[in-house]
Structures are given as structure tokens and as C-alpha cells.
Amino acid sequence: MTDKQKSKAVIGAGTMGTGIAVSLARAGCDVLLFDKFNSNPEIKYRAEANILRFLAGMRNISRNEIASRIKLWDIDESEYLHQIIACDAIVEAIYENLDHKKKLYNQIRAISNFHDSAPIPIYSNTSTIQCSRLVEGLQDHEYFMVLHFFSPVPMSRVVEFVTHGGTNEETIRLGREMIEKMNKKVATAPDIPGFIVNRMLLPMLQTLGGQLDQLFQAGEGSDWVGFLDDIDKAFKEGTWSENERARAIVGSMIKSASRLLASDNSNDRLPPELEALAFAAGEKPDDLYSQPGVKLSEKEVDEMVVLATGFPAGPFELKRALKEKDLSGHQLKFRMGPGNLADFVGIDVAKDCLQMLKDQEPELWRVPVIFQKMVANRQLGIKSGQGFYSYEVMKEFCGNHATITIEGSVLSRSVIQRLKKEFENLQIRGAAGVILRLEKIRGADICEFPSVFGDHRHLKNLIQEWHELMTTIHNFPKPVIAVIRNSALGGGYELALACDYIVAEKRTKVGLPELRLGILPGGGGTQNLARRVGLPKSLWMILGGEIVEASTPWVDEVVDSATPDYLQNLLEKIGKKPRQAMRLTGNEWAEVSEAQCVCRDKWQGNEPNSFNLALDAICIGTQEDMAVGLKREMEAVLSAFETDDAKQGILYFLEHGKHKFQILASQE
């Protein structure tokens, strides 16, 4: 096979596009990933982070080798776009908009004509638009079909395979070959809006949205959170058949499956009460939904839905169980409820998909008002940190103080930005104190690090955001207590150090292991730790990259359980922690000198370059006020990221899941 045959182009570097690129690269293909990288650096940053996250979740592979097969190109530069002709297949994964997609296809065909090259097969990753609509007016439309992947692409097991009447055999063959190389099942689907899987999923989200719209229209919207939580809980506990609203949502999927196959068998209907519920949100009679010519069996539909969604059973299996009123033999627990599913998919994606279906079949579909309002308010689900549920950062009030909780999370850029906004809002509200609960926090998102190599400005902005958060916590007018449970490492511990008082539950781990990555703490750790425990101890932890069980002086107090009453009383007792410049005597400087020598000896000459950078940031920065100290830390971090040690250390960690720079056990 030639190099040209091995090269694939993926246009659109969002979550789906990067997932497709990684899957193709893992299958041994060279991939050109196109998007508007130059005009919007944030797109490039997110694409690189997504690629690394996908790779981090894979085992028994060479991550560096796979990543090296993916090249990023800017789609706005014509000279770069012409690289497309070096590929033998193009996968389109841009925004779900018919006009935008057709414009891109015509642009690709124009490039092929300009170079007098053969038409390149185009494969659209559309999730809702009919293949036959996409090719209307397209030159060489026989070189076009739909490959609908599911998220997250590298972990998904099936791809919907959709052709239009004129798709040629070569395009079909190459499409099937790509899917099989990616070790995914080819699932042939009819050329109808939404194909198979989304015609099952989207009615569920449409019905949920309709139920919530009705709740608000009835003036009962104040209880919508409890309403939704009951539905999602019923799905996850396997009791959805006992919950009228949850059963109606499942009923909408079953109804959609039944009308898809357009069965005329009168015995193949839903139980009357479930059929009525399926139309609770205003659905239409059966004849509108008939899809003549769909040649799929109930078993095939069930298999596609289960493989694509992870549902416990397909619609026809669920339908039979409900008709027979025998649910005991079925594993009916869903991994997530419809509210969770909408947040996972993205409220904006769900809204856009329903809109595209409505544009194609206006008599069948509608876009719930609540989806439209949530998108307008940027409540997009997991990716924005807020959808039907709150993610990453949770806030609640108890009396006149607030509790902010972060659980099992890396401190990504979005989390840092959201935390800062929460503290600013609490200050405006006049909160009498804040309890910051940190449970199993792993620190900054290492997958974001490679994207800043060679991008000094972007890295500086990231560090600045961290420092602005720490300063916001320092300057919060009322006490802030950090409560650590399980662990708080790296940036997680730095976040705790910015607070006025640290409480840890027993058997909690804390530490700053950044030096073992070839970098150093960049969230105020070089300044806050020394001001809390003194220079010698801070050198021991930071220069050794140490992780310890929580005890004084690393935290202020260790308790069996940090109860709300205990924390409320503590808030009333403590004050703001001073963070003035440190002034050391000659004897104290002698202790510092001895401490750094001990730390250096432990490395036996193998310390990373960031050792000296961290040493200077700690010893010099702490002699100034906090603002100057943070500036010293920023300069040190910027310098560290320019070293080969940082690049090797971070990539090694992403590849192997462990630190490259280690102190010998006998020396620790």
C-alpha cells in the first residue's frame, strides 16, 4: 500500500474529529487533522488535549508513535488545505449544519479539480442528516457516504454505515476497510434522518425535554431538579418501569423502534398505558413514522442500540419484557438516566440534532424550550461544567456560609476559571466564610501540558489564571477552610495551601510531586508552602517531589470526620492567614542551605533542571511580598517548560503512567 493510500484527512478537530483521528492513527494510518487552528488557538489547544486524553486511556500501545501519525493543519490556509489531495479518504466531522457541510464538500471537489486529481471519497460523520440530502448538487456524489461514529470514538464498538443510492463500490469498500481496521463493527443503516441509533436516543431526550417544558408551563418548575433526579435515579437503579415519567421516556424509544420497522402486526403494539405515555409530549400517529424499505430485523436494531449506547437491552427486548410484564429476567439498570445522557452528549448537541431532524421531518420533531434556554445560558452539560447537573465544581449554602466541593477531578483550566468565578460571586453575596472540600484531587490536567510547549504566551496565560484564583482566595474577606479527603496532590494541594486553614481526614495523602515530571509547582505552591511550614520543610517536599500522609505542619488539623457542625464552629474561630514576606536570620539561612544540600544529594546528580528553578523561586520569592513571589514562580515555570527535562518527563508520564525522574528508594 502506498503512502497516499495510508493517509486520511479528518476535517473538524472537536471531540468527535480528534477521536476519529486517534482511532485511525491507532489503526496504522497517517492522519491530517484540519481545523481553524491559526485563527483560534483555543481550538488547537483543545484538540491536542483531547488527543492526549484519548491516548492516556489506552493500554498496551505506543502513545508517542500514535500521536506522531497525527498532523494538525489549518483549514483556512489554501496551501494547507491542498494537502488533502495527498489523502485517499476524507472524514468530515464539522458542526452539524447542512449548508456548512455542503460548502465544505464543494470546496474539496474544487481542489481536486484544480489539481486534476481523481475524486477523493468523502465520509461524513453526521449524526442526523440524510446522506441523500448531503449530496444534493454535489459533483462526483458517487464518492460519498456517511460513517456515523459514536462518542467516545476510540472506545466505541460500532459505526453506522449509510450509503445513498449512487454510492460506488470503491467508496463502500474503503469505508468498510477503515472501520474494520479500527476494530469496530460495521452496522448498515438506512438513509433516513437520524439513521437507527439516534432515532432511538433523540425521542428519549425530546420526551424528557417535553416533560420539563410541561412542568414549567404548569407553574411547577421550582421542583424541576427533584423531578429530573427521580427520573435519572429510576433509570440507574433499574426501577424505571415503576416510574410513570421514566417509563414514558423508555416508551418513546420503543415506539420509535416499532414505527421504524413499520410493522403491520396488530399484536406487535405497546401495552395501551405505555402507548399513551409515549405520546405524552405530543407525538404523531403511526402512519407518519412509517419507513418503507427499511430491511432490518428487531435483533439487528437491538444489537446496534446496545453496542452504540451501552443500554442494558435494545428497544424490542424491552418492549417484549413490558408486554409480558416479566422484567425479572432482564438487567434493566441503565448506566445513566436521560438527564445524565443529555449532559454527556451536550445540551447544545442534543438541541442541534433535534433541530436538524425537525428541519427534515417538521411534523415529527420539536426542540424543547428548556434546551433552547440552557444553550442560551451556556449550560451545555459536562463540557461547560453545568447542564442539568453541576460538574467539576458544586456549591451549596448552609446558613450564611458556602461549601464548594470538587471530587475526583483534575484541575483543568475550566475548573480553575469556574472556581475563581464562584469565589468572586460569594464575595459579592457577602458569604461569612467558605468551606472548600477537596476529595481525591489529582492536580492540574497533565494532558493539557504538551499543548503549551513552544507556546510561551499560552502557558503564561494558564499560570496567570492559577495565580489569579489563588490571589482571589487569599483576598477573600472571610475565612476559607480547605477540607481534604483521600488525597490532594500537586495543584490540588496548592489549592488547599491558598486557604486560611487546612483540615484533612485520616489517611489522606498530600504532596507536590511536580519535580518528578521535570517541572515545578505553578499554582502558588512555591510561595504558600514555605510561608506555612518554613523554608527547610518546603524545600524537602518540593525539591524531592514528596507525597506524605497528612499531618502537621502539612495541614493544620487531622480529624476522623470533618462534619458540618465542626466546620461551622471552626469558621467562627479562625481568622485570615497572613502571607507576608519572610525575613530569615543568618542561622535560619544556614538551615536552608543545609536542607537544599540534603535534597540535592538525594538525587545523586540526576535531579531535573527544574530543581534549581524551584530552589530560586522558593528562596528568593518568599523574601518578597506574595505578588512578587508569584511572579518569581511564574518565571521559573516558564523556564522549566523550555527544558528537555520537562518535555521528556511529561510525555513519559503520559506514555507510562509514572514519573520519569525518581529518587532511589534507599535515598528517600
PDB file of C-alpha atoms in Angstrom, residues 215-444:
ATOM      1  CA  LEU A 215     -43.682  21.195  34.303  1.00  0.00           C
ATOM      2  CA  PHE A 216     -42.708  24.842  33.820  1.00  0.00           C
ATOM      3  CA  GLN A 217     -45.886  25.633  31.890  1.00  0.00           C
ATOM      4  CA  ALA A 218     -47.913  24.256  34.800  1.00  0.00           C
ATOM      5  CA  GLY A 219     -46.110  26.609  37.170  1.00  0.00           C
ATOM      6  CA  GLU A 220     -44.322  23.759  38.937  1.00  0.00           C
ATOM      7  CA  GLY A 221     -40.822  24.468  37.639  1.00  0.00           C
ATOM      8  CA  SER A 222     -39.397  25.216  41.081  1.00  0.00           C
ATOM      9  CA  ASP A 223     -39.181  21.458  41.707  1.00  0.00           C
ATOM     10  CA  TRP A 224     -37.624  20.534  38.355  1.00  0.00           C
ATOM     11  CA  VAL A 225     -34.347  19.374  39.925  1.00  0.00           C
ATOM     12  CA  GLY A 226     -36.101  16.815  42.118  1.00  0.00           C
ATOM     13  CA  PHE A 227     -38.344  15.846  39.193  1.00  0.00           C
ATOM     14  CA  LEU A 228     -35.334  15.100  36.997  1.00  0.00           C
ATOM     15  CA  ASP A 229     -33.362  13.409  39.757  1.00  0.00           C
ATOM     16  CA  ASP A 230     -36.214  10.955  40.378  1.00  0.00           C
ATOM     17  CA  ILE A 231     -36.259  10.010  36.688  1.00  0.00           C
ATOM     18  CA  ASP A 232     -32.494   9.549  36.400  1.00  0.00           C
ATOM     19  CA  LYS A 233     -32.387   7.611  39.665  1.00  0.00           C
ATOM     20  CA  ALA A 234     -35.072   5.233  38.376  1.00  0.00           C
ATOM     21  CA  PHE A 235     -33.014   4.541  35.242  1.00  0.00           C
ATOM     22  CA  LYS A 236     -29.813   3.872  37.184  1.00  0.00           C
ATOM     23  CA  GLU A 237     -31.497   1.713  39.829  1.00  0.00           C
ATOM     24  CA  GLY A 238     -33.441  -0.315  37.261  1.00  0.00           C
ATOM     25  CA  THR A 239     -36.843   0.813  38.575  1.00  0.00           C
ATOM     26  CA  TRP A 240     -37.797   2.965  35.576  1.00  0.00           C
ATOM     27  CA  SER A 241     -40.767   0.701  34.749  1.00  0.00           C
ATOM     28  CA  GLU A 242     -42.291   1.727  38.102  1.00  0.00           C
ATOM     29  CA  ASN A 243     -41.859   5.463  37.463  1.00  0.00           C
ATOM     30  CA  GLU A 244     -44.531   6.862  35.145  1.00  0.00           C
ATOM     31  CA  ARG A 245     -42.347   9.581  33.632  1.00  0.00           C
ATOM     32  CA  ALA A 246     -39.299   7.350  33.230  1.00  0.00           C
ATOM     33  CA  ARG A 247     -41.456   4.651  31.664  1.00  0.00           C
ATOM     34  CA  ALA A 248     -42.798   7.195  29.184  1.00  0.00           C
ATOM     35  CA  ILE A 249     -39.254   8.100  28.144  1.00  0.00           C
ATOM     36  CA  VAL A 250     -38.378   4.447  27.508  1.00  0.00           C
ATOM     37  CA  GLY A 251     -41.735   4.131  25.768  1.00  0.00           C
ATOM     38  CA  SER A 252     -40.770   6.854  23.306  1.00  0.00           C
ATOM     39  CA  MET A 253     -37.691   4.844  22.303  1.00  0.00           C
ATOM     40  CA  ILE A 254     -39.732   1.662  21.931  1.00  0.00           C
ATOM     41  CA  LYS A 255     -42.360   3.473  19.903  1.00  0.00           C
ATOM     42  CA  SER A 256     -39.707   4.920  17.611  1.00  0.00           C
ATOM     43  CA  ALA A 257     -38.227   1.460  17.068  1.00  0.00           C
ATOM     44  CA  SER A 258     -41.626  -0.026  16.256  1.00  0.00           C
ATOM     45  CA  ARG A 259     -42.547   2.635  13.736  1.00  0.00           C
ATOM     46  CA  LEU A 260     -39.062   2.411  12.191  1.00  0.00           C
ATOM     47  CA  LEU A 261     -39.768  -1.125  11.048  1.00  0.00           C
ATOM     48  CA  ALA A 262     -43.354  -0.111  10.153  1.00  0.00           C
ATOM     49  CA  SER A 263     -44.842  -3.366  11.438  1.00  0.00           C
ATOM     50  CA  ASP A 264     -48.447  -4.027  10.451  1.00  0.00           C
ATOM     51  CA  ASN A 265     -48.801  -6.767  13.032  1.00  0.00           C
ATOM     52  CA  SER A 266     -51.581  -5.704  15.399  1.00  0.00           C
ATOM     53  CA  ASN A 267     -50.120  -7.970  18.054  1.00  0.00           C
ATOM     54  CA  ASP A 268     -46.849  -6.050  17.941  1.00  0.00           C
ATOM     55  CA  ARG A 269     -48.080  -2.994  19.826  1.00  0.00           C
ATOM     56  CA  LEU A 270     -47.173  -1.499  23.162  1.00  0.00           C
ATOM     57  CA  PRO A 271     -49.398  -2.034  26.192  1.00  0.00           C
ATOM     58  CA  PRO A 272     -52.170   0.642  25.978  1.00  0.00           C
ATOM     59  CA  GLU A 273     -50.999   2.552  29.041  1.00  0.00           C
ATOM     60  CA  LEU A 274     -47.414   2.710  27.742  1.00  0.00           C
ATOM     61  CA  GLU A 275     -48.547   3.674  24.240  1.00  0.00           C
ATOM     62  CA  ALA A 276     -50.491   6.590  25.718  1.00  0.00           C
ATOM     63  CA  LEU A 277     -47.477   7.730  27.706  1.00  0.00           C
ATOM     64  CA  ALA A 278     -45.300   7.611  24.598  1.00  0.00           C
ATOM     65  CA  PHE A 279     -47.433  10.415  23.171  1.00  0.00           C
ATOM     66  CA  ALA A 280     -47.340  12.478  26.384  1.00  0.00           C
ATOM     67  CA  ALA A 281     -45.286  15.186  24.729  1.00  0.00           C
ATOM     68  CA  GLY A 282     -47.422  15.451  21.596  1.00  0.00           C
ATOM     69  CA  GLU A 283     -46.199  12.702  19.269  1.00  0.00           C
ATOM     70  CA  LYS A 284     -47.993  11.922  15.980  1.00  0.00           C
ATOM     71  CA  PRO A 285     -49.908   8.880  14.703  1.00  0.00           C
ATOM     72  CA  ASP A 286     -48.128   5.780  13.444  1.00  0.00           C
ATOM     73  CA  ASP A 287     -48.547   6.407   9.724  1.00  0.00           C
ATOM     74  CA  LEU A 288     -46.342   9.490   9.858  1.00  0.00           C
ATOM     75  CA  TYR A 289     -43.469   7.389  11.107  1.00  0.00           C
ATOM     76  CA  SER A 290     -43.567   4.544   8.643  1.00  0.00           C
ATOM     77  CA  GLN A 291     -40.243   3.999   6.878  1.00  0.00           C
ATOM     78  CA  PRO A 292     -40.922   1.686   3.934  1.00  0.00           C
ATOM     79  CA  GLY A 293     -37.923  -0.155   2.621  1.00  0.00           C
ATOM     80  CA  VAL A 294     -36.078  -0.444   5.933  1.00  0.00           C
ATOM     81  CA  LYS A 295     -34.789  -4.005   5.889  1.00  0.00           C
ATOM     82  CA  LEU A 296     -33.606  -4.603   9.431  1.00  0.00           C
ATOM     83  CA  SER A 297     -34.650  -7.191  11.949  1.00  0.00           C
ATOM     84  CA  GLU A 298     -35.585  -6.417  15.537  1.00  0.00           C
ATOM     85  CA  LYS A 299     -32.466  -8.277  16.619  1.00  0.00           C
ATOM     86  CA  GLU A 300     -30.245  -6.085  14.422  1.00  0.00           C
ATOM     87  CA  VAL A 301     -31.784  -2.885  15.794  1.00  0.00           C
ATOM     88  CA  ASP A 302     -31.364  -4.099  19.376  1.00  0.00           C
ATOM     89  CA  GLU A 303     -27.734  -5.019  18.757  1.00  0.00           C
ATOM     90  CA  MET A 304     -26.926  -1.630  17.213  1.00  0.00           C
ATOM     91  CA  VAL A 305     -28.514   0.280  20.084  1.00  0.00           C
ATOM     92  CA  VAL A 306     -26.786  -1.779  22.774  1.00  0.00           C
ATOM     93  CA  LEU A 307     -23.368  -1.553  21.098  1.00  0.00           C
ATOM     94  CA  ALA A 308     -23.653   2.193  20.477  1.00  0.00           C
ATOM     95  CA  THR A 309     -25.171   3.271  23.796  1.00  0.00           C
ATOM     96  CA  GLY A 310     -24.300   0.660  26.395  1.00  0.00           C
ATOM     97  CA  PHE A 311     -28.005   0.310  27.237  1.00  0.00           C
ATOM     98  CA  PRO A 312     -28.875  -2.891  29.131  1.00  0.00           C
ATOM     99  CA  ALA A 313     -31.171  -4.022  26.301  1.00  0.00           C
ATOM    100  CA  GLY A 314     -32.458  -2.828  22.961  1.00  0.00           C
ATOM    101  CA  PRO A 315     -35.925  -1.381  22.374  1.00  0.00           C
ATOM    102  CA  PHE A 316     -37.544  -4.584  21.125  1.00  0.00           C
ATOM    103  CA  GLU A 317     -36.203  -6.664  24.005  1.00  0.00           C
ATOM    104  CA  LEU A 318     -37.532  -4.059  26.434  1.00  0.00           C
ATOM    105  CA  LYS A 319     -40.829  -3.980  24.579  1.00  0.00           C
ATOM    106  CA  ARG A 320     -41.288  -7.739  24.858  1.00  0.00           C
ATOM    107  CA  ALA A 321     -40.452  -7.657  28.549  1.00  0.00           C
ATOM    108  CA  LEU A 322     -43.013  -4.925  29.202  1.00  0.00           C
ATOM    109  CA  LYS A 323     -45.723  -6.679  27.209  1.00  0.00           C
ATOM    110  CA  GLU A 324     -45.127  -9.917  29.068  1.00  0.00           C
ATOM    111  CA  LYS A 325     -44.927  -7.983  32.351  1.00  0.00           C
ATOM    112  CA  ASP A 326     -41.878 -10.072  33.163  1.00  0.00           C
ATOM    113  CA  LEU A 327     -38.950  -7.829  33.980  1.00  0.00           C
ATOM    114  CA  SER A 328     -37.246 -10.144  36.453  1.00  0.00           C
ATOM    115  CA  GLY A 329     -35.002 -11.797  33.878  1.00  0.00           C
ATOM    116  CA  HIS A 330     -33.697  -8.529  32.441  1.00  0.00           C
ATOM    117  CA  GLN A 331     -30.833  -6.387  33.615  1.00  0.00           C
ATOM    118  CA  LEU A 332     -32.703  -3.093  33.421  1.00  0.00           C
ATOM    119  CA  LYS A 333     -30.180  -0.813  35.100  1.00  0.00           C
ATOM    120  CA  PHE A 334     -29.019   1.936  32.758  1.00  0.00           C
ATOM    121  CA  ARG A 335     -25.575   3.441  33.256  1.00  0.00           C
ATOM    122  CA  MET A 336     -27.141   6.883  33.187  1.00  0.00           C
ATOM    123  CA  GLY A 337     -30.557   8.461  33.084  1.00  0.00           C
ATOM    124  CA  PRO A 338     -31.789  10.736  30.275  1.00  0.00           C
ATOM    125  CA  GLY A 339     -30.729  13.879  32.146  1.00  0.00           C
ATOM    126  CA  ASN A 340     -27.239  12.453  32.600  1.00  0.00           C
ATOM    127  CA  LEU A 341     -27.242  11.391  28.944  1.00  0.00           C
ATOM    128  CA  ALA A 342     -28.168  14.889  27.742  1.00  0.00           C
ATOM    129  CA  ASP A 343     -25.332  16.371  29.803  1.00  0.00           C
ATOM    130  CA  PHE A 344     -22.892  13.763  28.464  1.00  0.00           C
ATOM    131  CA  VAL A 345     -23.868  14.314  24.823  1.00  0.00           C
ATOM    132  CA  GLY A 346     -24.055  18.083  25.314  1.00  0.00           C
ATOM    133  CA  ILE A 347     -27.262  20.094  25.605  1.00  0.00           C
ATOM    134  CA  ASP A 348     -26.208  22.088  22.546  1.00  0.00           C
ATOM    135  CA  VAL A 349     -25.586  18.908  20.553  1.00  0.00           C
ATOM    136  CA  ALA A 350     -28.970  17.469  21.578  1.00  0.00           C
ATOM    137  CA  LYS A 351     -30.673  20.741  20.627  1.00  0.00           C
ATOM    138  CA  ASP A 352     -28.895  20.954  17.256  1.00  0.00           C
ATOM    139  CA  CYS A 353     -29.638  17.313  16.425  1.00  0.00           C
ATOM    140  CA  LEU A 354     -33.323  17.758  17.207  1.00  0.00           C
ATOM    141  CA  GLN A 355     -33.346  20.938  15.119  1.00  0.00           C
ATOM    142  CA  MET A 356     -31.775  19.112  12.161  1.00  0.00           C
ATOM    143  CA  LEU A 357     -34.365  16.351  12.469  1.00  0.00           C
ATOM    144  CA  LYS A 358     -37.124  18.958  12.664  1.00  0.00           C
ATOM    145  CA  ASP A 359     -35.789  20.640   9.516  1.00  0.00           C
ATOM    146  CA  GLN A 360     -36.034  17.316   7.663  1.00  0.00           C
ATOM    147  CA  GLU A 361     -39.251  15.999   9.234  1.00  0.00           C
ATOM    148  CA  PRO A 362     -41.050  19.045  10.684  1.00  0.00           C
ATOM    149  CA  GLU A 363     -44.203  17.101  11.513  1.00  0.00           C
ATOM    150  CA  LEU A 364     -42.315  14.663  13.759  1.00  0.00           C
ATOM    151  CA  TRP A 365     -39.805  16.590  15.805  1.00  0.00           C
ATOM    152  CA  ARG A 366     -39.570  19.622  18.066  1.00  0.00           C
ATOM    153  CA  VAL A 367     -36.853  21.289  20.114  1.00  0.00           C
ATOM    154  CA  PRO A 368     -37.783  21.564  23.814  1.00  0.00           C
ATOM    155  CA  VAL A 369     -37.836  25.122  25.131  1.00  0.00           C
ATOM    156  CA  ILE A 370     -35.689  24.131  28.099  1.00  0.00           C
ATOM    157  CA  PHE A 371     -32.887  23.004  25.743  1.00  0.00           C
ATOM    158  CA  GLN A 372     -33.006  26.345  23.946  1.00  0.00           C
ATOM    159  CA  LYS A 373     -32.822  28.290  27.211  1.00  0.00           C
ATOM    160  CA  MET A 374     -29.962  26.192  28.572  1.00  0.00           C
ATOM    161  CA  VAL A 375     -27.902  26.688  25.411  1.00  0.00           C
ATOM    162  CA  ALA A 376     -28.539  30.442  25.544  1.00  0.00           C
ATOM    163  CA  ASN A 377     -27.212  30.404  29.129  1.00  0.00           C
ATOM    164  CA  ARG A 378     -24.169  28.283  28.124  1.00  0.00           C
ATOM    165  CA  GLN A 379     -25.386  25.412  30.313  1.00  0.00           C
ATOM    166  CA  LEU A 380     -24.130  22.791  27.892  1.00  0.00           C
ATOM    167  CA  GLY A 381     -23.547  19.812  30.182  1.00  0.00           C
ATOM    168  CA  ILE A 382     -20.296  18.216  31.263  1.00  0.00           C
ATOM    169  CA  LYS A 383     -18.135  20.220  28.858  1.00  0.00           C
ATOM    170  CA  SER A 384     -19.228  23.560  30.339  1.00  0.00           C
ATOM    171  CA  GLY A 385     -19.374  22.320  33.931  1.00  0.00           C
ATOM    172  CA  GLN A 386     -23.121  22.944  34.166  1.00  0.00           C
ATOM    173  CA  GLY A 387     -26.068  21.314  32.457  1.00  0.00           C
ATOM    174  CA  PHE A 388     -28.990  19.589  34.100  1.00  0.00           C
ATOM    175  CA  TYR A 389     -26.420  18.810  36.783  1.00  0.00           C
ATOM    176  CA  SER A 390     -23.356  20.635  38.064  1.00  0.00           C
ATOM    177  CA  TYR A 391     -19.969  19.106  37.233  1.00  0.00           C
ATOM    178  CA  GLU A 392     -16.450  19.642  38.498  1.00  0.00           C
ATOM    179  CA  VAL A 393     -17.455  22.339  40.968  1.00  0.00           C
ATOM    180  CA  MET A 394     -20.510  22.023  43.228  1.00  0.00           C
ATOM    181  CA  LYS A 395     -21.731  24.783  45.518  1.00  0.00           C
ATOM    182  CA  GLU A 396     -24.284  24.838  48.314  1.00  0.00           C
ATOM    183  CA  PHE A 397     -25.194  27.178  51.149  1.00  0.00           C
ATOM    184  CA  CYS A 398     -25.602  26.397  54.829  1.00  0.00           C
ATOM    185  CA  GLY A 399     -26.749  29.422  56.751  1.00  0.00           C
ATOM    186  CA  ASN A 400     -24.515  32.343  55.869  1.00  0.00           C
ATOM    187  CA  HIS A 401     -21.520  30.347  54.634  1.00  0.00           C
ATOM    188  CA  ALA A 402     -20.947  28.375  51.442  1.00  0.00           C
ATOM    189  CA  THR A 403     -19.463  24.973  50.672  1.00  0.00           C
ATOM    190  CA  ILE A 404     -17.696  24.353  47.369  1.00  0.00           C
ATOM    191  CA  THR A 405     -16.952  20.720  46.525  1.00  0.00           C
ATOM    192  CA  ILE A 406     -14.589  19.225  43.962  1.00  0.00           C
ATOM    193  CA  GLU A 407     -14.483  15.428  43.784  1.00  0.00           C
ATOM    194  CA  GLY A 408     -12.234  13.048  41.867  1.00  0.00           C
ATOM    195  CA  SER A 409     -11.220  15.661  39.351  1.00  0.00           C
ATOM    196  CA  VAL A 410      -8.152  17.034  37.702  1.00  0.00           C
ATOM    197  CA  LEU A 411      -7.955  20.797  37.967  1.00  0.00           C
ATOM    198  CA  SER A 412      -8.428  21.610  34.309  1.00  0.00           C
ATOM    199  CA  ARG A 413      -8.484  25.131  33.000  1.00  0.00           C
ATOM    200  CA  SER A 414     -12.285  25.204  33.050  1.00  0.00           C
ATOM    201  CA  VAL A 415     -12.326  24.170  36.724  1.00  0.00           C
ATOM    202  CA  ILE A 416      -9.876  26.927  37.662  1.00  0.00           C
ATOM    203  CA  GLN A 417     -11.934  29.527  35.811  1.00  0.00           C
ATOM    204  CA  ARG A 418     -15.155  28.332  37.413  1.00  0.00           C
ATOM    205  CA  LEU A 419     -13.655  28.324  40.919  1.00  0.00           C
ATOM    206  CA  LYS A 420     -12.491  31.904  40.552  1.00  0.00           C
ATOM    207  CA  LYS A 421     -15.939  32.979  39.418  1.00  0.00           C
ATOM    208  CA  GLU A 422     -17.570  31.158  42.350  1.00  0.00           C
ATOM    209  CA  PHE A 423     -15.346  32.921  44.895  1.00  0.00           C
ATOM    210  CA  GLU A 424     -15.998  36.284  43.254  1.00  0.00           C
ATOM    211  CA  ASN A 425     -19.759  35.696  43.371  1.00  0.00           C
ATOM    212  CA  LEU A 426     -19.590  34.603  47.008  1.00  0.00           C
ATOM    213  CA  GLN A 427     -17.721  37.772  47.916  1.00  0.00           C
ATOM    214  CA  ILE A 428     -20.400  39.885  46.227  1.00  0.00           C
ATOM    215  CA  ARG A 429     -23.073  37.913  48.065  1.00  0.00           C
ATOM    216  CA  GLY A 430     -21.322  38.550  51.367  1.00  0.00           C
ATOM    217  CA  ALA A 431     -20.725  34.945  52.429  1.00  0.00           C
ATOM    218  CA  ALA A 432     -19.456  34.707  56.007  1.00  0.00           C
ATOM    219  CA  GLY A 433     -16.949  32.024  55.055  1.00  0.00           C
ATOM    220  CA  VAL A 434     -16.212  29.257  52.572  1.00  0.00           C
ATOM    221  CA  ILE A 435     -15.527  25.573  53.083  1.00  0.00           C
ATOM    222  CA  LEU A 436     -13.623  24.137  50.114  1.00  0.00           C
ATOM    223  CA  ARG A 437     -13.987  20.349  50.057  1.00  0.00           C
ATOM    224  CA  LEU A 438     -11.341  18.522  48.032  1.00  0.00           C
ATOM    225  CA  GLU A 439     -11.698  14.783  47.561  1.00  0.00           C
ATOM    226  CA  LYS A 440      -9.174  12.781  45.581  1.00  0.00           C
ATOM    227  CA  ILE A 441      -7.905  15.755  43.587  1.00  0.00           C
ATOM    228  CA  ARG A 442      -5.059  14.849  41.244  1.00  0.00           C
ATOM    229  CA  GLY A 443      -3.880  18.350  40.463  1.00  0.00           C
ATOM    230  CA  ALA A 444      -3.559  20.087  37.130  1.00  0.00           C
TER     231      ALA A 444
END
